[in-house]
């Protein structure tokens, strides 16, 4: 008996109201389409062109108090050298078929480095960042510039720059990585190159060269007046973020318009050479909700990943509602409504793919009670 391979693009006639009548002639036509690798739009349009975005990703929450012990186990069992390259553990959205992707465009992972370890040097076209929810003692070395990593710091890493990490302390450290890996993977645009097994320097200065040059609010060096596609500042320190959010809420209390909605302060990390997003494909924000605050339900084209930095609250994404606390991570898929609420106060770090859709003129936002 000879087995016949199924066609690579099978087409199935159905009795749906909007489909042609099923006849032998229609079946023959569909077999002809299959043989020439053709697919009629009338069998696909509902999936390809829905009335509004229908993301394959689903809302999901990862608990930090479950993730961190697993990262610690990985630190005991998994080497950090070549092959593994990074001891990074990716969040896999349950709607994406087992891919290590948080959303169709965004990657999020926990990275864990033991005392005295070096994460090998490499570079890639993917844009990346690190955000530290707890701990200190690791330096990321970017093109030879050592940058300290501490709680609350946001550390961007634009594509195609050499980088590695080293831990100079006697304690392990964990943080989250965010990248645009899924976007570049599906776009077939990625490049990757290995560097040395160890970082170029194990120096551990308090301030990196990038901070000494660029880390002065409102001031720009005259030697670097041309815009750059990604931020040249390699560390956005927590003390500056914290102060900016506190001042917004203080100004609101004094009667000035300083918050995005009552009790909701927010800042965006920006490229100091343009005032735009820190990287071409990634937007990063920090949000602070004062005690007793609830936000309006908002949905937007594009997806987001949030990490709770401090506090507790109730998060609702579409029909899912969770109580969250420090370190927890959750995903908001495209065009799913999000509401944040807290009784005691809540700090949240967020990253999204919004710059992609803004450049394509496909971004839109809808707040409860407004038309999109």
Short mmCIF file of N, CA, C and O in Angstrom, two decimals, residues 10-15 20-35:
data_model
loop_
_atom_site.label_atom_id
_atom_site.label_comp_id
_atom_site.label_asym_id
_atom_site.label_seq_id
_atom_site.Cartn_x
_atom_site.Cartn_y
_atom_site.Cartn_z
N UNK A 10 -3.38 22.20 2.57
CA UNK A 10 -4.70 21.59 2.39
C UNK A 10 -5.82 22.61 2.47
O UNK A 10 -5.79 23.53 3.28
N UNK A 11 -6.82 22.45 1.61
CA UNK A 11 -7.98 23.34 1.57
C UNK A 11 -9.22 22.48 1.79
O UNK A 11 -9.43 21.48 1.10
N UNK A 12 -10.05 22.86 2.75
CA UNK A 12 -11.21 22.08 3.12
C UNK A 12 -12.47 22.88 2.80
O UNK A 12 -12.63 24.03 3.25
N UNK A 13 -13.34 22.28 2.00
CA UNK A 13 -14.63 22.90 1.72
C UNK A 13 -15.54 22.72 2.93
O UNK A 13 -15.55 21.67 3.57
N UNK A 14 -16.30 23.75 3.26
CA UNK A 14 -17.21 23.69 4.40
C UNK A 14 -18.60 24.12 3.97
O UNK A 14 -18.81 24.66 2.86
N UNK A 15 -19.57 23.86 4.86
CA UNK A 15 -20.96 24.25 4.59
C UNK A 15 -21.31 25.58 5.26
O UNK A 15 -22.48 25.89 5.45
N UNK A 20 -18.85 28.89 -0.72
CA UNK A 20 -19.54 28.36 -1.91
C UNK A 20 -20.16 26.99 -1.63
O UNK A 20 -19.74 26.26 -0.72
N UNK A 21 -21.15 26.65 -2.41
CA UNK A 21 -21.80 25.36 -2.28
C UNK A 21 -20.81 24.23 -2.54
O UNK A 21 -20.03 24.28 -3.51
N UNK A 22 -20.82 23.24 -1.67
CA UNK A 22 -19.90 22.11 -1.82
C UNK A 22 -20.43 21.20 -2.93
O UNK A 22 -21.51 20.62 -2.84
N UNK A 23 -19.62 21.10 -3.99
CA UNK A 23 -19.96 20.25 -5.13
C UNK A 23 -18.70 19.52 -5.56
O UNK A 23 -17.57 19.92 -5.18
N UNK A 24 -18.84 18.44 -6.37
CA UNK A 24 -17.64 17.78 -6.91
C UNK A 24 -16.74 18.74 -7.68
O UNK A 24 -15.52 18.64 -7.62
N UNK A 25 -17.36 19.68 -8.38
CA UNK A 25 -16.55 20.64 -9.14
C UNK A 25 -15.73 21.53 -8.22
O UNK A 25 -14.57 21.85 -8.50
N UNK A 26 -16.35 21.95 -7.08
CA UNK A 26 -15.61 22.79 -6.13
C UNK A 26 -14.46 22.00 -5.51
O UNK A 26 -13.35 22.52 -5.35
N UNK A 27 -14.72 20.73 -5.15
CA UNK A 27 -13.66 19.89 -4.60
C UNK A 27 -12.51 19.74 -5.59
O UNK A 27 -11.33 19.81 -5.22
N UNK A 28 -12.83 19.58 -6.87
CA UNK A 28 -11.78 19.46 -7.90
C UNK A 28 -11.00 20.77 -8.02
O UNK A 28 -9.77 20.76 -8.19
N UNK A 29 -11.71 21.89 -7.91
CA UNK A 29 -11.03 23.18 -7.97
C UNK A 29 -10.05 23.32 -6.81
O UNK A 29 -8.90 23.75 -6.99
N UNK A 30 -10.50 22.91 -5.61
CA UNK A 30 -9.62 23.02 -4.44
C UNK A 30 -8.41 22.11 -4.57
O UNK A 30 -7.30 22.46 -4.15
N UNK A 31 -8.57 20.92 -5.16
CA UNK A 31 -7.41 20.05 -5.35
C UNK A 31 -6.44 20.68 -6.35
O UNK A 31 -5.22 20.56 -6.22
N UNK A 32 -6.97 21.38 -7.34
CA UNK A 32 -6.11 22.09 -8.27
C UNK A 32 -5.35 23.21 -7.58
O UNK A 32 -4.15 23.41 -7.83
N UNK A 33 -6.03 23.97 -6.70
CA UNK A 33 -5.35 24.99 -5.92
C UNK A 33 -4.21 24.37 -5.11
O UNK A 33 -3.10 24.89 -5.06
N UNK A 34 -4.50 23.23 -4.45
CA UNK A 34 -3.48 22.57 -3.62
C UNK A 34 -2.26 22.18 -4.44
O UNK A 34 -1.12 22.36 -4.00
N UNK A 35 -2.49 21.68 -5.62
CA UNK A 35 -1.35 21.22 -6.43
C UNK A 35 -0.46 22.36 -6.87
O UNK A 35 0.73 22.15 -7.13
#
